[in-house]
Amino acid sequence: MTYQQYPPQGYPAPGAYPPGPMRQPSGATAIIAGILAILGGLWFLAGLVSHIIELSHYFISFLLIGAVLDLVSAALLLGGGIMLLLRKRAGRVLTVIGAASAIGFVALTFLLRAFDAHFHFSYGGVTLFFGFGWLLFVVLIPAIATLVLALVPPTARWLAAKPQAGSAQPPNFGYPPPQPGYPPAPGAQQQGQPPGQW
């Protein structure tokens, strides 16, 4: 009794196939963080404009400090959000710093108010027009969401992965590439001379 040799003659050994194309990590968290950062940056830019308008009417020191803080936050969040959407690692750093500074500035605003300091500043133009309670909803919650989404590991994986360049080869739908020595697929035309006359 003879046994057939495994693998059969002409077939590659198990594990000889090259691995298929690696799946790209999802960029959902990074994209949402980038969009939130850009929206936050636009909010602080609007706050900066409102402070400049107020400062043109009368000069108060807390308006000037609020304008400077709005400028810092707007620059960090806008720059970070745009760079994050462009898959630049520096964008993640700027987004994290911008969101963390927004959280810190809100905390400082509440701290100054809690200690009944005669001096507190307007941040994001919110306290200037809407009062302190809106800082929680308009600034603090989006800043926390932006910070968390920028820090989670899927964002780092998406930034670290190189975007795959489009290849000119047709998709193989999960099948390994043909190996040398295999017979051609049925119906495939063979290259070379056309068959001769009978």
PDB file of C-alpha atoms in Angstrom:
ATOM      1  CA  MET A   1       0.000   0.000   0.000  1.00  0.00           C
ATOM      2  CA  THR A   2       1.396   3.351  -0.985  1.00  0.00           C
ATOM      3  CA  TYR A   3       0.599   6.614   0.652  1.00  0.00           C
ATOM      4  CA  GLN A   4       0.420   9.884  -1.202  1.00  0.00           C
ATOM      5  CA  GLN A   5       3.120  12.306  -0.259  1.00  0.00           C
ATOM      6  CA  TYR A   6       1.870  15.509   1.446  1.00  0.00           C
ATOM      7  CA  PRO A   7       1.877  18.069   0.006  1.00  0.00           C
ATOM      8  CA  PRO A   8       1.257  16.602  -3.443  1.00  0.00           C
ATOM      9  CA  GLN A   9       3.922  17.177  -6.044  1.00  0.00           C
ATOM     10  CA  GLY A  10       3.772  20.681  -7.526  1.00  0.00           C
ATOM     11  CA  TYR A  11       1.900  22.266  -4.604  1.00  0.00           C
ATOM     12  CA  PRO A  12       3.631  24.627  -2.171  1.00  0.00           C
ATOM     13  CA  ALA A  13       4.242  23.591   1.409  1.00  0.00           C
ATOM     14  CA  PRO A  14       1.814  24.815   4.063  1.00  0.00           C
ATOM     15  CA  GLY A  15       2.612  28.356   5.137  1.00  0.00           C
ATOM     16  CA  ALA A  16       4.406  29.113   1.859  1.00  0.00           C
ATOM     17  CA  TYR A  17       1.820  31.650   0.777  1.00  0.00           C
ATOM     18  CA  PRO A  18       2.719  35.244   1.483  1.00  0.00           C
ATOM     19  CA  PRO A  19       0.438  36.982   3.976  1.00  0.00           C
ATOM     20  CA  GLY A  20      -2.443  38.971   2.511  1.00  0.00           C
ATOM     21  CA  PRO A  21      -2.557  42.752   2.686  1.00  0.00           C
ATOM     22  CA  MET A  22      -2.766  44.054   6.255  1.00  0.00           C
ATOM     23  CA  ARG A  23      -6.016  45.716   7.229  1.00  0.00           C
ATOM     24  CA  GLN A  24      -5.760  49.412   7.929  1.00  0.00           C
ATOM     25  CA  PRO A  25      -6.706  50.448  11.484  1.00  0.00           C
ATOM     26  CA  SER A  26      -9.890  52.453  11.837  1.00  0.00           C
ATOM     27  CA  GLY A  27      -9.424  56.191  12.044  1.00  0.00           C
ATOM     28  CA  ALA A  28     -12.834  56.931  13.577  1.00  0.00           C
ATOM     29  CA  THR A  29     -11.504  58.146  16.930  1.00  0.00           C
ATOM     30  CA  ALA A  30      -8.816  60.295  15.316  1.00  0.00           C
ATOM     31  CA  ILE A  31     -11.233  61.827  12.816  1.00  0.00           C
ATOM     32  CA  ILE A  32     -13.818  62.634  15.502  1.00  0.00           C
ATOM     33  CA  ALA A  33     -11.071  64.107  17.725  1.00  0.00           C
ATOM     34  CA  GLY A  34      -9.833  66.223  14.805  1.00  0.00           C
ATOM     35  CA  ILE A  35     -13.318  67.510  14.019  1.00  0.00           C
ATOM     36  CA  LEU A  36     -14.010  68.310  17.680  1.00  0.00           C
ATOM     37  CA  ALA A  37     -10.654  70.084  17.934  1.00  0.00           C
ATOM     38  CA  ILE A  38     -11.415  72.219  14.873  1.00  0.00           C
ATOM     39  CA  LEU A  39     -14.886  73.084  16.208  1.00  0.00           C
ATOM     40  CA  GLY A  40     -13.365  73.962  19.584  1.00  0.00           C
ATOM     41  CA  GLY A  41     -10.726  76.083  17.893  1.00  0.00           C
ATOM     42  CA  LEU A  42     -13.418  77.954  15.957  1.00  0.00           C
ATOM     43  CA  TRP A  43     -15.344  78.512  19.196  1.00  0.00           C
ATOM     44  CA  PHE A  44     -12.290  80.044  20.876  1.00  0.00           C
ATOM     45  CA  LEU A  45     -11.585  82.099  17.772  1.00  0.00           C
ATOM     46  CA  ALA A  46     -15.111  83.518  18.069  1.00  0.00           C
ATOM     47  CA  GLY A  47     -14.425  84.183  21.758  1.00  0.00           C
ATOM     48  CA  LEU A  48     -11.246  86.032  20.804  1.00  0.00           C
ATOM     49  CA  VAL A  49     -13.196  88.214  18.362  1.00  0.00           C
ATOM     50  CA  SER A  50     -15.810  89.017  21.020  1.00  0.00           C
ATOM     51  CA  HIS A  51     -13.055  89.988  23.473  1.00  0.00           C
ATOM     52  CA  ILE A  52     -11.403  92.234  20.909  1.00  0.00           C
ATOM     53  CA  ILE A  53     -14.759  93.929  20.239  1.00  0.00           C
ATOM     54  CA  GLU A  54     -15.289  94.485  23.969  1.00  0.00           C
ATOM     55  CA  LEU A  55     -11.726  95.741  24.402  1.00  0.00           C
ATOM     56  CA  SER A  56     -12.308  98.290  21.636  1.00  0.00           C
ATOM     57  CA  HIS A  57     -15.090  99.842  23.765  1.00  0.00           C
ATOM     58  CA  TYR A  58     -13.404  99.745  27.162  1.00  0.00           C
ATOM     59  CA  PHE A  59     -10.236  98.223  28.552  1.00  0.00           C
ATOM     60  CA  ILE A  60     -10.569  95.738  31.396  1.00  0.00           C
ATOM     61  CA  SER A  61      -7.662  93.505  32.359  1.00  0.00           C
ATOM     62  CA  PHE A  62      -9.700  90.293  32.604  1.00  0.00           C
ATOM     63  CA  LEU A  63     -10.887  90.779  29.012  1.00  0.00           C
ATOM     64  CA  LEU A  64      -7.289  91.014  27.854  1.00  0.00           C
ATOM     65  CA  ILE A  65      -6.344  87.821  29.708  1.00  0.00           C
ATOM     66  CA  GLY A  66      -9.411  86.078  28.314  1.00  0.00           C
ATOM     67  CA  ALA A  67      -8.441  87.165  24.793  1.00  0.00           C
ATOM     68  CA  VAL A  68      -4.904  85.787  25.223  1.00  0.00           C
ATOM     69  CA  LEU A  69      -6.211  82.462  26.562  1.00  0.00           C
ATOM     70  CA  ASP A  70      -8.701  82.239  23.699  1.00  0.00           C
ATOM     71  CA  LEU A  71      -5.899  82.882  21.212  1.00  0.00           C
ATOM     72  CA  VAL A  72      -3.737  80.121  22.731  1.00  0.00           C
ATOM     73  CA  SER A  73      -6.604  77.624  22.773  1.00  0.00           C
ATOM     74  CA  ALA A  74      -7.740  78.491  19.239  1.00  0.00           C
ATOM     75  CA  ALA A  75      -4.216  78.146  17.824  1.00  0.00           C
ATOM     76  CA  LEU A  76      -3.555  74.792  19.547  1.00  0.00           C
ATOM     77  CA  LEU A  77      -6.923  73.235  18.713  1.00  0.00           C
ATOM     78  CA  LEU A  78      -7.196  74.486  15.132  1.00  0.00           C
ATOM     79  CA  GLY A  79      -3.613  73.532  14.302  1.00  0.00           C
ATOM     80  CA  GLY A  80      -3.875  70.195  16.095  1.00  0.00           C
ATOM     81  CA  GLY A  81      -7.227  69.282  14.565  1.00  0.00           C
ATOM     82  CA  ILE A  82      -6.120  70.045  11.016  1.00  0.00           C
ATOM     83  CA  MET A  83      -2.831  68.182  11.435  1.00  0.00           C
ATOM     84  CA  LEU A  84      -4.630  65.247  13.044  1.00  0.00           C
ATOM     85  CA  LEU A  85      -6.926  64.911  10.035  1.00  0.00           C
ATOM     86  CA  LEU A  86      -3.818  65.002   7.826  1.00  0.00           C
ATOM     87  CA  ARG A  87      -2.406  62.046   9.837  1.00  0.00           C
ATOM     88  CA  LYS A  88       0.456  64.008  11.379  1.00  0.00           C
ATOM     89  CA  ARG A  89       1.606  62.807  14.797  1.00  0.00           C
ATOM     90  CA  ALA A  90       2.280  66.373  15.899  1.00  0.00           C
ATOM     91  CA  GLY A  91      -1.446  67.034  15.422  1.00  0.00           C
ATOM     92  CA  ARG A  92      -2.246  64.560  18.173  1.00  0.00           C
ATOM     93  CA  VAL A  93       0.181  66.296  20.531  1.00  0.00           C
ATOM     94  CA  LEU A  94      -1.225  69.762  19.764  1.00  0.00           C
ATOM     95  CA  THR A  95      -4.803  68.492  20.141  1.00  0.00           C
ATOM     96  CA  VAL A  96      -4.017  66.940  23.529  1.00  0.00           C
ATOM     97  CA  ILE A  97      -2.267  70.107  24.740  1.00  0.00           C
ATOM     98  CA  GLY A  98      -5.094  72.317  23.435  1.00  0.00           C
ATOM     99  CA  ALA A  99      -7.851  70.212  25.015  1.00  0.00           C
ATOM    100  CA  ALA A 100      -5.945  69.893  28.308  1.00  0.00           C
ATOM    101  CA  SER A 101      -5.334  73.650  28.421  1.00  0.00           C
ATOM    102  CA  ALA A 102      -9.042  74.295  27.780  1.00  0.00           C
ATOM    103  CA  ILE A 103      -9.903  72.025  30.722  1.00  0.00           C
ATOM    104  CA  GLY A 104      -7.271  73.741  32.885  1.00  0.00           C
ATOM    105  CA  PHE A 105      -8.491  77.236  31.996  1.00  0.00           C
ATOM    106  CA  VAL A 106     -12.097  76.300  32.825  1.00  0.00           C
ATOM    107  CA  ALA A 107     -10.958  74.846  36.157  1.00  0.00           C
ATOM    108  CA  LEU A 108      -9.010  78.045  36.876  1.00  0.00           C
ATOM    109  CA  THR A 109     -12.053  80.164  36.066  1.00  0.00           C
ATOM    110  CA  PHE A 110     -14.202  78.209  38.528  1.00  0.00           C
ATOM    111  CA  LEU A 111     -11.429  78.233  41.136  1.00  0.00           C
ATOM    112  CA  LEU A 112     -11.097  82.014  40.998  1.00  0.00           C
ATOM    113  CA  ARG A 113     -14.851  82.364  41.279  1.00  0.00           C
ATOM    114  CA  ALA A 114     -15.080  79.880  44.182  1.00  0.00           C
ATOM    115  CA  PHE A 115     -12.537  81.863  46.184  1.00  0.00           C
ATOM    116  CA  ASP A 116     -14.489  85.067  45.544  1.00  0.00           C
ATOM    117  CA  ALA A 117     -11.486  86.572  43.854  1.00  0.00           C
ATOM    118  CA  HIS A 118     -12.235  90.129  42.773  1.00  0.00           C
ATOM    119  CA  PHE A 119     -10.563  89.139  39.514  1.00  0.00           C
ATOM    120  CA  HIS A 120     -11.694  86.383  37.152  1.00  0.00           C
ATOM    121  CA  PHE A 121     -11.480  86.166  33.406  1.00  0.00           C
ATOM    122  CA  SER A 122     -13.870  85.433  30.599  1.00  0.00           C
ATOM    123  CA  TYR A 123     -12.887  82.332  28.669  1.00  0.00           C
ATOM    124  CA  GLY A 124     -14.167  81.544  25.204  1.00  0.00           C
ATOM    125  CA  GLY A 125     -16.465  84.522  25.400  1.00  0.00           C
ATOM    126  CA  VAL A 126     -18.852  82.292  27.358  1.00  0.00           C
ATOM    127  CA  THR A 127     -18.855  83.923  30.783  1.00  0.00           C
ATOM    128  CA  LEU A 128     -18.896  87.313  29.134  1.00  0.00           C
ATOM    129  CA  PHE A 129     -22.317  86.734  27.557  1.00  0.00           C
ATOM    130  CA  PHE A 130     -23.854  83.545  29.010  1.00  0.00           C
ATOM    131  CA  GLY A 131     -22.488  83.132  32.548  1.00  0.00           C
ATOM    132  CA  PHE A 132     -20.413  80.470  34.273  1.00  0.00           C
ATOM    133  CA  GLY A 133     -22.810  77.524  34.020  1.00  0.00           C
ATOM    134  CA  TRP A 134     -22.473  77.352  30.254  1.00  0.00           C
ATOM    135  CA  LEU A 135     -18.719  76.782  30.547  1.00  0.00           C
ATOM    136  CA  LEU A 136     -19.488  73.192  31.550  1.00  0.00           C
ATOM    137  CA  PHE A 137     -21.540  72.413  28.465  1.00  0.00           C
ATOM    138  CA  VAL A 138     -19.927  74.586  25.815  1.00  0.00           C
ATOM    139  CA  VAL A 139     -16.243  74.212  26.733  1.00  0.00           C
ATOM    140  CA  LEU A 140     -15.570  71.543  29.343  1.00  0.00           C
ATOM    141  CA  ILE A 141     -17.503  68.524  27.991  1.00  0.00           C
ATOM    142  CA  PRO A 142     -16.282  68.888  24.367  1.00  0.00           C
ATOM    143  CA  ALA A 143     -12.714  69.454  25.622  1.00  0.00           C
ATOM    144  CA  ILE A 144     -12.833  66.256  27.697  1.00  0.00           C
ATOM    145  CA  ALA A 145     -14.235  64.283  24.745  1.00  0.00           C
ATOM    146  CA  THR A 146     -11.527  65.679  22.451  1.00  0.00           C
ATOM    147  CA  LEU A 147      -8.795  64.832  24.962  1.00  0.00           C
ATOM    148  CA  VAL A 148     -10.011  61.255  25.471  1.00  0.00           C
ATOM    149  CA  LEU A 149     -10.443  60.565  21.744  1.00  0.00           C
ATOM    150  CA  ALA A 150      -6.984  61.953  20.966  1.00  0.00           C
ATOM    151  CA  LEU A 151      -5.355  59.809  23.674  1.00  0.00           C
ATOM    152  CA  VAL A 152      -6.982  56.421  23.014  1.00  0.00           C
ATOM    153  CA  PRO A 153      -4.775  53.726  21.393  1.00  0.00           C
ATOM    154  CA  PRO A 154      -6.805  53.456  18.132  1.00  0.00           C
ATOM    155  CA  THR A 155      -5.894  57.070  17.345  1.00  0.00           C
ATOM    156  CA  ALA A 156      -2.203  56.297  17.835  1.00  0.00           C
ATOM    157  CA  ARG A 157      -2.465  53.137  15.681  1.00  0.00           C
ATOM    158  CA  TRP A 158      -4.193  55.045  12.879  1.00  0.00           C
ATOM    159  CA  LEU A 159      -1.512  57.741  12.909  1.00  0.00           C
ATOM    160  CA  ALA A 160       1.300  55.172  12.980  1.00  0.00           C
ATOM    161  CA  ALA A 161      -0.102  53.135  10.065  1.00  0.00           C
ATOM    162  CA  LYS A 162       1.135  54.168   6.678  1.00  0.00           C
ATOM    163  CA  PRO A 163      -1.676  54.781   4.191  1.00  0.00           C
ATOM    164  CA  GLN A 164      -1.509  52.109   1.521  1.00  0.00           C
ATOM    165  CA  ALA A 165      -0.792  53.503  -1.891  1.00  0.00           C
ATOM    166  CA  GLY A 166      -3.191  52.403  -4.611  1.00  0.00           C
ATOM    167  CA  SER A 167      -1.683  49.575  -6.573  1.00  0.00           C
ATOM    168  CA  ALA A 168      -2.254  48.905 -10.236  1.00  0.00           C
ATOM    169  CA  GLN A 169      -2.947  45.227  -9.622  1.00  0.00           C
ATOM    170  CA  PRO A 170      -6.551  44.051  -9.620  1.00  0.00           C
ATOM    171  CA  PRO A 171      -7.897  42.827  -6.276  1.00  0.00           C
ATOM    172  CA  ASN A 172      -7.435  39.145  -5.592  1.00  0.00           C
ATOM    173  CA  PHE A 173     -10.448  38.886  -3.226  1.00  0.00           C
ATOM    174  CA  GLY A 174      -8.447  37.070  -0.563  1.00  0.00           C
ATOM    175  CA  TYR A 175      -6.939  34.425  -2.839  1.00  0.00           C
ATOM    176  CA  PRO A 176      -3.169  34.005  -2.821  1.00  0.00           C
ATOM    177  CA  PRO A 177      -1.263  35.018  -5.924  1.00  0.00           C
ATOM    178  CA  PRO A 178      -0.643  32.225  -8.437  1.00  0.00           C
ATOM    179  CA  GLN A 179       2.546  30.280  -7.808  1.00  0.00           C
ATOM    180  CA  PRO A 180       4.917  29.175 -10.542  1.00  0.00           C
ATOM    181  CA  GLY A 181       4.357  25.606 -11.665  1.00  0.00           C
ATOM    182  CA  TYR A 182       0.569  25.669 -11.382  1.00  0.00           C
ATOM    183  CA  PRO A 183      -1.457  24.837 -14.466  1.00  0.00           C
ATOM    184  CA  PRO A 184      -3.388  27.816 -15.885  1.00  0.00           C
ATOM    185  CA  ALA A 185      -6.939  28.354 -14.816  1.00  0.00           C
ATOM    186  CA  PRO A 186      -9.615  26.884 -17.104  1.00  0.00           C
ATOM    187  CA  GLY A 187     -10.514  29.312 -19.867  1.00  0.00           C
ATOM    188  CA  ALA A 188      -7.341  31.391 -19.393  1.00  0.00           C
ATOM    189  CA  GLN A 189      -5.419  32.073 -22.551  1.00  0.00           C
ATOM    190  CA  GLN A 190      -1.875  30.816 -22.699  1.00  0.00           C
ATOM    191  CA  GLN A 191       0.818  33.154 -23.832  1.00  0.00           C
ATOM    192  CA  GLY A 192       2.953  32.085 -26.754  1.00  0.00           C
ATOM    193  CA  GLN A 193       2.227  30.594 -30.155  1.00  0.00           C
ATOM    194  CA  PRO A 194      -1.373  29.972 -31.211  1.00  0.00           C
ATOM    195  CA  PRO A 195      -2.180  26.287 -31.646  1.00  0.00           C
ATOM    196  CA  GLY A 196      -1.173  24.896 -35.009  1.00  0.00           C
ATOM    197  CA  GLN A 197      -3.495  23.482 -37.643  1.00  0.00           C
ATOM    198  CA  TRP A 198      -4.576  19.827 -37.244  1.00  0.00           C
TER     199      TRP A 198
END
